[in-house]
Coordinates of C-alpha atoms in Angstrom, one line a residue:
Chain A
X1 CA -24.8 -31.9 15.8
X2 CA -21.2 -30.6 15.7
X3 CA -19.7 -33.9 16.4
X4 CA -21.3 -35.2 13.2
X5 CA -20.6 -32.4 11.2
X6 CA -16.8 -32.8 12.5
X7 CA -16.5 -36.7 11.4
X8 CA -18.2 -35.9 7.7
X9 CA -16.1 -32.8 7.2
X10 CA -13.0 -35.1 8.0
X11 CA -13.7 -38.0 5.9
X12 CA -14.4 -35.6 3.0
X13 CA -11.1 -33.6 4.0
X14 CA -9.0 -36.9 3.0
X15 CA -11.1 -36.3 -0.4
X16 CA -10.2 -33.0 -1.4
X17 CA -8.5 -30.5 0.6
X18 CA -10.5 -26.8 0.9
X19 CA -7.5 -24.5 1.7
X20 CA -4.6 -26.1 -0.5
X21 CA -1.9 -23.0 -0.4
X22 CA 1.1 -24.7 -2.0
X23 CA 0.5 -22.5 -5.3
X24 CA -0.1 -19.5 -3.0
X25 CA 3.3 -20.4 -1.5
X26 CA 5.2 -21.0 -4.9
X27 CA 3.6 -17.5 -6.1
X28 CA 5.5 -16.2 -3.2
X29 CA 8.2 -17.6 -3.2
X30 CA 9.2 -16.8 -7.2
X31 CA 7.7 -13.0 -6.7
X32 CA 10.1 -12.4 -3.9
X33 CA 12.6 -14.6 -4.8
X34 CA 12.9 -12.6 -8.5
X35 CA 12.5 -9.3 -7.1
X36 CA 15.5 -10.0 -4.4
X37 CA 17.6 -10.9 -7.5
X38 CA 16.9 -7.7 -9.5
X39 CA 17.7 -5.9 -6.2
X40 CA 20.8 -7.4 -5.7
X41 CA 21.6 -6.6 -10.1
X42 CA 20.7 -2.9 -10.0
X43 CA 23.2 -2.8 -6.8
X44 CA 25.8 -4.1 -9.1
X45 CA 24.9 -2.5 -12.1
X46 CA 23.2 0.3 -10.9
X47 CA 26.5 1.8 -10.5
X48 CA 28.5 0.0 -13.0
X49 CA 26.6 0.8 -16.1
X50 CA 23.5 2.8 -15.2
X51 CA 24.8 6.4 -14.9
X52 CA 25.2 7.3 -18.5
X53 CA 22.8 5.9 -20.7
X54 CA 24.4 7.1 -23.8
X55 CA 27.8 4.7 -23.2
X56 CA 27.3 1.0 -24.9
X57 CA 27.1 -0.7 -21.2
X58 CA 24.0 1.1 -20.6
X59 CA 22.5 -0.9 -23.8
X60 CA 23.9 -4.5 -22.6
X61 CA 23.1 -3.9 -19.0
X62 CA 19.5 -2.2 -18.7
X63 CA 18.0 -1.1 -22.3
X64 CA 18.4 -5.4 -23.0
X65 CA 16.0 -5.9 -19.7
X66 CA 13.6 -3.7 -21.1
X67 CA 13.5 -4.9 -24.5
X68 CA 12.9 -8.3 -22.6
X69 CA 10.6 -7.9 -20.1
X70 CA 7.9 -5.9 -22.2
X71 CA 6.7 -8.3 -24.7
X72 CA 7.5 -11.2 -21.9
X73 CA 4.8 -9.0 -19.5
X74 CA 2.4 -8.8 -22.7
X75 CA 3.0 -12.4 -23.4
X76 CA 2.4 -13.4 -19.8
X77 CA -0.8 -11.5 -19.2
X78 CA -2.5 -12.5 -23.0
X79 CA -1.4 -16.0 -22.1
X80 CA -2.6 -16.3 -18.1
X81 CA -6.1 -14.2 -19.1
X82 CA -6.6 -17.1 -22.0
X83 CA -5.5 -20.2 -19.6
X84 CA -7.8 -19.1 -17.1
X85 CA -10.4 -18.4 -19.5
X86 CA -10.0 -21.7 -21.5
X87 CA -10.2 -24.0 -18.3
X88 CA -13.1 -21.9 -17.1
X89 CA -16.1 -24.0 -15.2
X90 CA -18.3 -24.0 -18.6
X91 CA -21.2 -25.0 -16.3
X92 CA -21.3 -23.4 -12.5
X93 CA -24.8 -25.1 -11.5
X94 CA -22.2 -28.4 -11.2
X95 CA -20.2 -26.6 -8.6
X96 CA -20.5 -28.5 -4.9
X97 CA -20.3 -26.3 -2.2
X98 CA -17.1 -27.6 -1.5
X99 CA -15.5 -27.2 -4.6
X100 CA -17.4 -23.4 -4.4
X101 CA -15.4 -23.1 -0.8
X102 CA -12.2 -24.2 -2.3
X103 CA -12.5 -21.6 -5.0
X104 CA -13.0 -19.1 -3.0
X105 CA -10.0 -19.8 -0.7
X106 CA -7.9 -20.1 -3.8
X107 CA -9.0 -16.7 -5.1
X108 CA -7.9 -15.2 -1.1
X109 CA -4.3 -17.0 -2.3
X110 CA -4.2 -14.9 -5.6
X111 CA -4.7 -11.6 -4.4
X112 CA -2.5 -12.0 -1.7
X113 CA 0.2 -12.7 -4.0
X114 CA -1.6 -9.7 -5.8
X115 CA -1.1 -7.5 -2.7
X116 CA 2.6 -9.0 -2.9
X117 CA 3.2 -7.8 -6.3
X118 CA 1.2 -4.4 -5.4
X119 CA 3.9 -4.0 -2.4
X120 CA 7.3 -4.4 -4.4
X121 CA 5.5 -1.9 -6.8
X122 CA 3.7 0.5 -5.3
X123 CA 5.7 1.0 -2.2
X124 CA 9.1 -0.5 -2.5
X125 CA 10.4 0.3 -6.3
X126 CA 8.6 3.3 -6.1
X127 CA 10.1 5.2 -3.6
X128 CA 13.3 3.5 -4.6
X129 CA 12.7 5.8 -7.5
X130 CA 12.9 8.6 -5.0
X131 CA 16.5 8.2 -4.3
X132 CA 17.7 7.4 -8.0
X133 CA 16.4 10.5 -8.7
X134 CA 18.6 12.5 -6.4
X135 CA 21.8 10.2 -7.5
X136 CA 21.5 10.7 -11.0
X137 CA 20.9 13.8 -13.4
X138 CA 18.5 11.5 -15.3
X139 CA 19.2 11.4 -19.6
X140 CA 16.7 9.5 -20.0
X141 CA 13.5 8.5 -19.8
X142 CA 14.4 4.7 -18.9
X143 CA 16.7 5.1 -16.1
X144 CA 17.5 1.7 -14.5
X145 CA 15.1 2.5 -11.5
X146 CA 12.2 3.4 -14.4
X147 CA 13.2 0.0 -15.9
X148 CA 12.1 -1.7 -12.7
X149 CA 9.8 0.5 -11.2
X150 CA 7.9 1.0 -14.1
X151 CA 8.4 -1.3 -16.8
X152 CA 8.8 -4.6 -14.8
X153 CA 7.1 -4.1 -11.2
X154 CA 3.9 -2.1 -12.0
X155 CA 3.0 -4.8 -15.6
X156 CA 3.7 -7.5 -13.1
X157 CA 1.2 -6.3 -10.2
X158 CA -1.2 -5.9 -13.1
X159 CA -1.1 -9.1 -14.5
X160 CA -1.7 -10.5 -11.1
X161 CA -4.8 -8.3 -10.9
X162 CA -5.7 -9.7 -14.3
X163 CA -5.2 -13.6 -13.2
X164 CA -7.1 -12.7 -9.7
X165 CA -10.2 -11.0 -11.7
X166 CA -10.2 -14.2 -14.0
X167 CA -10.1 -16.8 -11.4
X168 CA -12.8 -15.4 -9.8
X169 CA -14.9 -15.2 -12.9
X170 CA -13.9 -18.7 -14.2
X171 CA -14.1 -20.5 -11.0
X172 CA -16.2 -18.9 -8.9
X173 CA -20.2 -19.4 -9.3
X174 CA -21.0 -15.8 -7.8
X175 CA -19.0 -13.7 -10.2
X176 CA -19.5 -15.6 -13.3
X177 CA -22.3 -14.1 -14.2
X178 CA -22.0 -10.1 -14.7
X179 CA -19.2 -7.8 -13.3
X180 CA -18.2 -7.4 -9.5
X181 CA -18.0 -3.5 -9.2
X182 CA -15.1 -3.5 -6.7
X183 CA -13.5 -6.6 -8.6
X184 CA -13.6 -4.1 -11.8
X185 CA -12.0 -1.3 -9.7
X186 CA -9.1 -3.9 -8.4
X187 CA -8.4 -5.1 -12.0
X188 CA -8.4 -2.2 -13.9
X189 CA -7.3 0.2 -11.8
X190 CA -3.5 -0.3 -11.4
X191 CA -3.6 -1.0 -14.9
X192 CA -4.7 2.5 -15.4
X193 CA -1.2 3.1 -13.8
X194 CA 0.9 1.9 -16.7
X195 CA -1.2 4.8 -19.1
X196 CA -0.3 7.1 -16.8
X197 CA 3.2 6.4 -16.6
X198 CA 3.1 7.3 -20.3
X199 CA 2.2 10.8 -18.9
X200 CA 4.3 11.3 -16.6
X201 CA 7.4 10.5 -19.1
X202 CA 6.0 12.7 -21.4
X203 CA 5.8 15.4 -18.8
X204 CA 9.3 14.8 -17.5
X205 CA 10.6 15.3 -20.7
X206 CA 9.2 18.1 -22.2
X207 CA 8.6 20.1 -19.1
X208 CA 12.0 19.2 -17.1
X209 CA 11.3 20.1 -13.6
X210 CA 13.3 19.7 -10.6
X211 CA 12.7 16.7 -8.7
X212 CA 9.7 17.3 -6.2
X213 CA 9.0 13.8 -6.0
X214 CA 5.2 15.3 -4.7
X215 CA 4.6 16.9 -8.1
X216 CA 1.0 17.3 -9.1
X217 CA 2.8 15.6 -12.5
X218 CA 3.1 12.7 -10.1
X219 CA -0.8 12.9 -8.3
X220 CA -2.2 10.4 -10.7
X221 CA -0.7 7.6 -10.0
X222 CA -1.8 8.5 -6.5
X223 CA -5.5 8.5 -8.0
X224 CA -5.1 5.1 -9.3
X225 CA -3.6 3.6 -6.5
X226 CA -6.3 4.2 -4.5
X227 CA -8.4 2.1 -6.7
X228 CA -6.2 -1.1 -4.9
X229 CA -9.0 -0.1 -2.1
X230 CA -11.3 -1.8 -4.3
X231 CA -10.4 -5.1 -2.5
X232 CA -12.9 -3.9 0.4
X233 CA -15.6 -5.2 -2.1
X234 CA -14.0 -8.2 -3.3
X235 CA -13.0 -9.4 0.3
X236 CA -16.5 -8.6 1.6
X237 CA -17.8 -10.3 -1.3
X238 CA -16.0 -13.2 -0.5
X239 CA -17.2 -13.2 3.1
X240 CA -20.6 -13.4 1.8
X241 CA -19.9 -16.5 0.1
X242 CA -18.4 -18.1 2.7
X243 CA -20.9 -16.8 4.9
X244 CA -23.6 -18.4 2.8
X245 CA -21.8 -21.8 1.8
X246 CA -21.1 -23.0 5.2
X247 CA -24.5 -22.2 6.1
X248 CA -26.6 -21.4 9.5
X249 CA -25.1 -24.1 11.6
X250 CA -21.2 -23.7 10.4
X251 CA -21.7 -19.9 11.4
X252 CA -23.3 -21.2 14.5
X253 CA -20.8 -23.2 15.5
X254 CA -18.0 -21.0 14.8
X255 CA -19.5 -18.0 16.6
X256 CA -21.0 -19.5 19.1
X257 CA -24.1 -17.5 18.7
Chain B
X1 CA -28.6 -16.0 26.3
X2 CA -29.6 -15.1 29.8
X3 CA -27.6 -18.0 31.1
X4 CA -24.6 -15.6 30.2
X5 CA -25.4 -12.9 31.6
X6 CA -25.5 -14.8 34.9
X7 CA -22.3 -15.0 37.2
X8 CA -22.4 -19.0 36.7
X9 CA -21.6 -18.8 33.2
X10 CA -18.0 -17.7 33.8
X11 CA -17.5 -21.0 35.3
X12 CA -18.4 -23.3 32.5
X13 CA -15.3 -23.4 30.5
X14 CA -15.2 -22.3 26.8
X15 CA -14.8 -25.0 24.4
X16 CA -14.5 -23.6 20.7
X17 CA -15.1 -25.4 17.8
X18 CA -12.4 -27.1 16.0
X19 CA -14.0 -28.6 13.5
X20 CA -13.2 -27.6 9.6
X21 CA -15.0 -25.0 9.1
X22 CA -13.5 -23.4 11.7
X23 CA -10.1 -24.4 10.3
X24 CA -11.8 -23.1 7.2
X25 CA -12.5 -19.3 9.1
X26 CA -9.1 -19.8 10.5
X27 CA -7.5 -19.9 7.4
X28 CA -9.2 -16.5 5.8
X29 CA -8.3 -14.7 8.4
X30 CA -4.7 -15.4 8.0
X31 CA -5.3 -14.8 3.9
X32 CA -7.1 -11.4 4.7
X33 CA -4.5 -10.4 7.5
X34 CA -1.6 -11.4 4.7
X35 CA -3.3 -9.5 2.0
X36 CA -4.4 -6.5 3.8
X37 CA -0.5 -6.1 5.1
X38 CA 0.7 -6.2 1.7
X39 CA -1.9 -4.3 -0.1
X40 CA -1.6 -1.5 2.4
X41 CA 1.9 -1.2 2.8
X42 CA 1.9 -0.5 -1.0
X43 CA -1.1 1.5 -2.1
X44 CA -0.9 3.6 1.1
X45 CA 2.7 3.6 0.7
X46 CA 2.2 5.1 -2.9
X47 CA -0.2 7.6 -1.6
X48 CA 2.1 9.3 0.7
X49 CA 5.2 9.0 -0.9
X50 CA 3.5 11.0 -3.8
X51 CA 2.0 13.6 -1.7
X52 CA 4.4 14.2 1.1
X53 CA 6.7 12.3 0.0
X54 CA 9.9 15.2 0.1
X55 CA 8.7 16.0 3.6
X56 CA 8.7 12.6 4.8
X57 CA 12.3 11.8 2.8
X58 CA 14.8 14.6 3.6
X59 CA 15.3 15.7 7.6
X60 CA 15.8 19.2 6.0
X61 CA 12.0 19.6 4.8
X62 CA 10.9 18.6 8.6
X63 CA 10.0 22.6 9.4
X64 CA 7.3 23.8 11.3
X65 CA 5.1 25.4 8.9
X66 CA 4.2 22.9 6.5
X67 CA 5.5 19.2 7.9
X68 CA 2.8 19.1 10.6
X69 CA 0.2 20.8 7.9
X70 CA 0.5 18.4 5.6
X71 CA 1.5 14.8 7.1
X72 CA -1.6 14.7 9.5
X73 CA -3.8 15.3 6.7
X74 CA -2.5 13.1 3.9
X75 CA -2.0 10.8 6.4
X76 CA -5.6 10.3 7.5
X77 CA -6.9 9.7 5.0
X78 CA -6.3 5.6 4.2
X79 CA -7.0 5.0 8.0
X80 CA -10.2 6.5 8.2
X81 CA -11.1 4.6 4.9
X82 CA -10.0 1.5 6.3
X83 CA -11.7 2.0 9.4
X84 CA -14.9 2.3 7.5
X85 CA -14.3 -0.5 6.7
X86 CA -13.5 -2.6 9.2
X87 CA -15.2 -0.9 12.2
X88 CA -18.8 -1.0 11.5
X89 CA -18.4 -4.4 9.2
X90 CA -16.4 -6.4 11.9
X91 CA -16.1 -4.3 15.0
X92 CA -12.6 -4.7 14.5
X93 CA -11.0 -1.5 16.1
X94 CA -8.0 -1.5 14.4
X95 CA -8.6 0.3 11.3
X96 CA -5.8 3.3 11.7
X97 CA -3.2 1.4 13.2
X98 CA -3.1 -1.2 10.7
X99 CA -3.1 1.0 7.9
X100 CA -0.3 3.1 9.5
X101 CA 2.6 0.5 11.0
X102 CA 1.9 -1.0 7.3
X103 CA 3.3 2.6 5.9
X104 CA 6.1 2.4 8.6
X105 CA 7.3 -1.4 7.6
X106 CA 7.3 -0.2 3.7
X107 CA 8.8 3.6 4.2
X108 CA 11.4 1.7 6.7
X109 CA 12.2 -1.2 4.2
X110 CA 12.6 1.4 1.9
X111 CA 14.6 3.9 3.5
X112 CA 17.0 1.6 4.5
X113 CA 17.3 -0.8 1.7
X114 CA 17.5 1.6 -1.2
X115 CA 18.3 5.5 0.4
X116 CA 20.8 3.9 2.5
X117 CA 22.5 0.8 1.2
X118 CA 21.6 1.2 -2.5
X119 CA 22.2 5.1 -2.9
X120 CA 24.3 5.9 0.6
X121 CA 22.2 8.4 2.2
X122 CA 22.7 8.1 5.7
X123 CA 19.8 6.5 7.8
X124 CA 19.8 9.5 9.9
X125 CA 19.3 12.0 7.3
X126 CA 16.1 10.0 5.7
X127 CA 14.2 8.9 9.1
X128 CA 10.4 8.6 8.4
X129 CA 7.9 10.7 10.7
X130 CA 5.6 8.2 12.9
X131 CA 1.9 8.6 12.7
X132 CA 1.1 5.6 15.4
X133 CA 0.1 7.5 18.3
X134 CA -2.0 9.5 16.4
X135 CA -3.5 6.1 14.9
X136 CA -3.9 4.6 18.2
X137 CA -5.9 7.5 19.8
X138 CA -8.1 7.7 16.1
X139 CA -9.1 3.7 16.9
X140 CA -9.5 4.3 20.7
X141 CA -11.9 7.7 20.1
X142 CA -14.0 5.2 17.6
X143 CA -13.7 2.4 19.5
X144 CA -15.0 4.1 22.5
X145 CA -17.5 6.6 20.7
X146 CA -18.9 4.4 18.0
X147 CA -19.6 7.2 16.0
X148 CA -17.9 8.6 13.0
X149 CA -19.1 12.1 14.5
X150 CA -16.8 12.1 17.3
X151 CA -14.2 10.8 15.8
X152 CA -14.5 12.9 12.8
X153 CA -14.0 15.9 15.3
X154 CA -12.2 14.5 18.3
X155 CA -10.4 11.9 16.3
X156 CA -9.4 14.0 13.6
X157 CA -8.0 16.8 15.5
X158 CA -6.2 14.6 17.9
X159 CA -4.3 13.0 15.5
X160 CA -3.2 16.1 13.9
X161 CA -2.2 17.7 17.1
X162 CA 0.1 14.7 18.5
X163 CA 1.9 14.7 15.6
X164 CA 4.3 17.1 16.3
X165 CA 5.0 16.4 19.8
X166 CA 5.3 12.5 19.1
X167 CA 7.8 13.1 16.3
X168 CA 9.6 15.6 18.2
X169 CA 11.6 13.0 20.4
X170 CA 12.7 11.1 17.1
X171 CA 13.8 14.8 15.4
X172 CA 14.2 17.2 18.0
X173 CA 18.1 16.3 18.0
X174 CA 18.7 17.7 14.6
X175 CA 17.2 20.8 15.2
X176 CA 20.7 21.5 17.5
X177 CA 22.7 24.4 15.8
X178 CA 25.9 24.3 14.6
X179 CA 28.1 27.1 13.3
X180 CA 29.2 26.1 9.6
X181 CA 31.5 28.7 7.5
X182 CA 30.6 31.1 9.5
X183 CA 27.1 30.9 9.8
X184 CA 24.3 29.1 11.3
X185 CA 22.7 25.8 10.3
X186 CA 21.0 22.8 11.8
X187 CA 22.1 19.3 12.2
X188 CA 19.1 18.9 9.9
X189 CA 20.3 21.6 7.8
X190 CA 23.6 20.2 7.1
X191 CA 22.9 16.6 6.2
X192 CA 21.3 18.4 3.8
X193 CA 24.5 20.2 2.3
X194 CA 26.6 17.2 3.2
X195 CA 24.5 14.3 1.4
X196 CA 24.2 15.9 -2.3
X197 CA 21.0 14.9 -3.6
X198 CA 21.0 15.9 -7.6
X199 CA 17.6 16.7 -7.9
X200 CA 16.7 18.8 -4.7
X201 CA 18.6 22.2 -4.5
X202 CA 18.3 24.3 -1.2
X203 CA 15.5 26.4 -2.7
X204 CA 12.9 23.6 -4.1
X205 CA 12.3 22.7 -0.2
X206 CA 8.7 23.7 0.8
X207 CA 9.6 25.1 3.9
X208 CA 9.0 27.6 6.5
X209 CA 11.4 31.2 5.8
X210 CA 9.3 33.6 7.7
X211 CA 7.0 36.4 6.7
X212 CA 6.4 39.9 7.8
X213 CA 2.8 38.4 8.8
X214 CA 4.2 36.3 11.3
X215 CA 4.2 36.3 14.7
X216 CA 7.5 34.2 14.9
X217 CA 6.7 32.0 17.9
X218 CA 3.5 29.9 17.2
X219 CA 4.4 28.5 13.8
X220 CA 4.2 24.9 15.3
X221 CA 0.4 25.0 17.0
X222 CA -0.9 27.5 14.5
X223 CA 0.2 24.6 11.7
X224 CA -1.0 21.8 13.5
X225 CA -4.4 23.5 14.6
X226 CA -4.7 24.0 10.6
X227 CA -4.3 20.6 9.7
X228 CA -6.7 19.5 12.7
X229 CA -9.1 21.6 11.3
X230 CA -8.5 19.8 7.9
X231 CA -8.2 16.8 9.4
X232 CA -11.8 16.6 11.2
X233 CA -12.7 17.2 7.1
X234 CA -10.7 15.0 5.6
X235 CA -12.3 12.0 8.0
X236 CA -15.8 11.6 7.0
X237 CA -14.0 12.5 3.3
X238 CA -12.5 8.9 3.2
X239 CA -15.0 7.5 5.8
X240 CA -17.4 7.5 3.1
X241 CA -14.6 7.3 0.3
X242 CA -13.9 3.7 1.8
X243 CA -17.4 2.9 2.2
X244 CA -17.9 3.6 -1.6
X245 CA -15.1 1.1 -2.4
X246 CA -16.5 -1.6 0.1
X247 CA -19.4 -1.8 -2.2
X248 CA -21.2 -5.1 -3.4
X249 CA -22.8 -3.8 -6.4
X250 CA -22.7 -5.7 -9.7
X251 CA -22.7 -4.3 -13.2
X252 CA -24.3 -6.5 -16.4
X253 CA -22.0 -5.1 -19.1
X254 CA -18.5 -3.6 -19.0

């Protein structure tokens, strides 16, 4: 029985390949590849034109990036939400169970360049903000760190969320129909986090308080980054598809049991 | 299946399957593992830098009152969700662990790539406290157990408890005095005074400064019994917390 289900899978294989990771790998490779660039700019011009914002290098240097990047952000995430949408599967009860399997392993690809996004976010530019604020007095609510942190690396991981939510729901037979609770959680979630930052500025500004970075002030972004957690559901979910597309004898053979 | 339990099985070699689907199985695994690195280093990440964060940051907030009160407890609480996870789902006993070297790699990356060579704090001034022996005992106690019980209880309070004496080989060296000006500091104390931070003046740090309620000694185990008592709370907290966001369920309308 295996040996046959060996020679079809590889005959099919030369067909169309099930895990195809090259747009995985490009998705990593620009996400890093970008983020190691604006690393190596705010070490430049961190210090050469981000401690006073009110001197006219502050304007060329950091207020241009954020004049850029929001609409480019708003842009991006309109524009990936309606691709994905437009070249959805109009009719799932077409999908083959290899062409199900192959969506599925694309949609693991997405969110890990999701998750990649969610690191240099959540973890990396964030507590980055952490030290900014104990180099600068800030003057300002956009500091070059909140111009990253906040403006560049929190729309991008959101977007990402967005794309991963719509491939699944475009491509993927199982969440087409209705809403995947934890999918719901995943996507809207961090997106909850860009509100919130409007809440924190406000906060800052009007109530200036010295800079406990473990402020309560602070505690709601903590809320919505649990919501990432969320991806418990969607991975499980996915296991269950895979579980049920390669059927009783695939999960035979690979456990043995 | 009896044939296994029999001494004879051991001798037939194991020949796994190779075939595509288990290229297929192969391959999510290595997607999960990737995604589950990344998407803990950062949400966790978040979590504690926004909760004990200024402990963790600044060698001068590592006292003995609130440090061990408050790391153990804010720490648990992504490990025991992601052991909720992963334990009863996959018998994967690796829950804790995972979640907290993910927190090390991003607080490490961090600390050293923008307090250190972006902003110029010294490396030794912004060293991050280590849960991993505490997460290594939570996965053995539920590995072993199987039962969030125990490891609520034992699990819990073990992981508080070793806190302190784990970190104390990393930290204990700044705790050295030093005359300064004509009084008395720590090492700890003096990066402090040393490396200006703008935003944290000596009085802002949430730290231990004695009251007349104190008996001086125990302020170490009477802070880290506290957070084990927390801790055996905070457990089935986030067991079930992680539970809740493993679920399946399906809405019709948004």
């Amino acid at each position: 029985m295996s040996v046959t289900t060996e020679v079809a899978g590889r005959s099919r294989a030369e067909v169309e390949k099930v895990v195809d990771l090259r747009g995985m790998w490009i998705g990593l490779a620009v996400l890093n590849g970008f983020y190691l660039i604006v690393r190596i700019y705010e070490q430049i011009y961190g210090w050469r034109a981000g401690l006073d914002s009110f001197a006219p290098e502050f304007q060329t240097y950091w207020m241009s990036i954020l004049w850029t990047e929001i609409p480019l952000e708003l842009i991006s995430g309109i524009g990936l939400a309606g691709w994905l949408w437009k070249t959805r599967v109009r009719d799932m009860s077409t999908v083959t169970p290899r062409q199900e399997m192959k969506a599925i392993a694309d949609n693991a690809a997405w969110l890990v360049v999701y998750a990649a996004a969610i690191y240099w976010g959540a973890s990396f530019f964030t507590e980055q903000d952490g030290t900014w604020h104990m180099t600068v007095i800030r003057d300002t609510d956009f500091t070059p760190s909140h111009i990253i942190e906040f403006y560049m690396s929190y729309p991008i991981y959101s977007i990402m969320a967005i794309g991963c939510f719509f491939h699944a729901k475009t491509r993927i037979p199982y969440f087409s129909k209705g809403y995947s609770i934890a999918y719901l959680i995943v996507s809207i979630g961090p997106f909850m986090i860009i509100p919130n930052v409007g809440l924190n500025e406000w906060g800052h500004t009007f109530w200036f308080m010295e800079e406990l970075f473990v402020a309560p002030l602070h505690w709601g972004f903590v809320f919505f980054g649990w919501m990432a957690l969320g991806v418990f559901g969607v991975v499980i979910q996915l296991l269950l598809n895979i579980h049920r597309v390669i059927g009783k004898e695939g999960v035979e053979l690979l456990t043995g049991a | 299946m009896e044939d296994r339990m029999t001494g004879k099985s051991l001798d037939i070699p194991a020949r796994p399957y190779t075939g595509e689907k288990s290229r297929l199985s192969r391959a999510y695994d290595y997607l999960i593992l990737v995604l589950a690195l990344f998407l803990f280093i950062g949400s966790f990440h978040l979590h504690v830098a926004l909760t004990v964060g200024d402990w963790d940051f600044w060698q001068d907030w590592k006292d003995r009152q609130w440090w061990p009160l408050i790391t153990p407890l804010m720490m648990i609480t992504f490990p025991a969700a992601v052991q909720a996870v992963l334990w009863p789902n996959f018998r994967l006993p690796l829950g804790a662990t995972l979640c907290i070297s993910c927190l090390l790699i991003g607080t490490w990356i961090t600390r050293f790539f923008a307090y250190h060579m972006w902003n110029f704090f010294p490396i030794n001034e912004v060293l991050p406290a280590t849960m991993l022996p505490s997460a290594l005992v939570l996965d053995a106690i539920l590995m072993l157990s199987n039962s969030l019980t125990v490891t609520s209880i034992f699990g819990g309070m073990a992981f508080a408890l070793l806190f302190y004496p784990t970190n104390w080989p990393i930290f204990g060296m700044f705790h050295v005095p030093v005359e300064y000006g004509g009084a008395q500091l720590t090492v700890a104390d003096l990066f402090g005074f040393q490396y200006i931070r703008a935003g944290t003046p000596e009085y802002l740090r949430i730290i231990e400064r004695g009251t007349l309620r104190t008996y001086g000694q125990y302020a170490t185990p009477l802070s880290a019994f506290c957070s084990a008592l927390l801790c055996t709370l905070m457990y089935p907290l986030w067991w079930y917390l992680g539970k809740a966001f493993a679920t399946t369920k399906y809405v019709k309308n948004i």
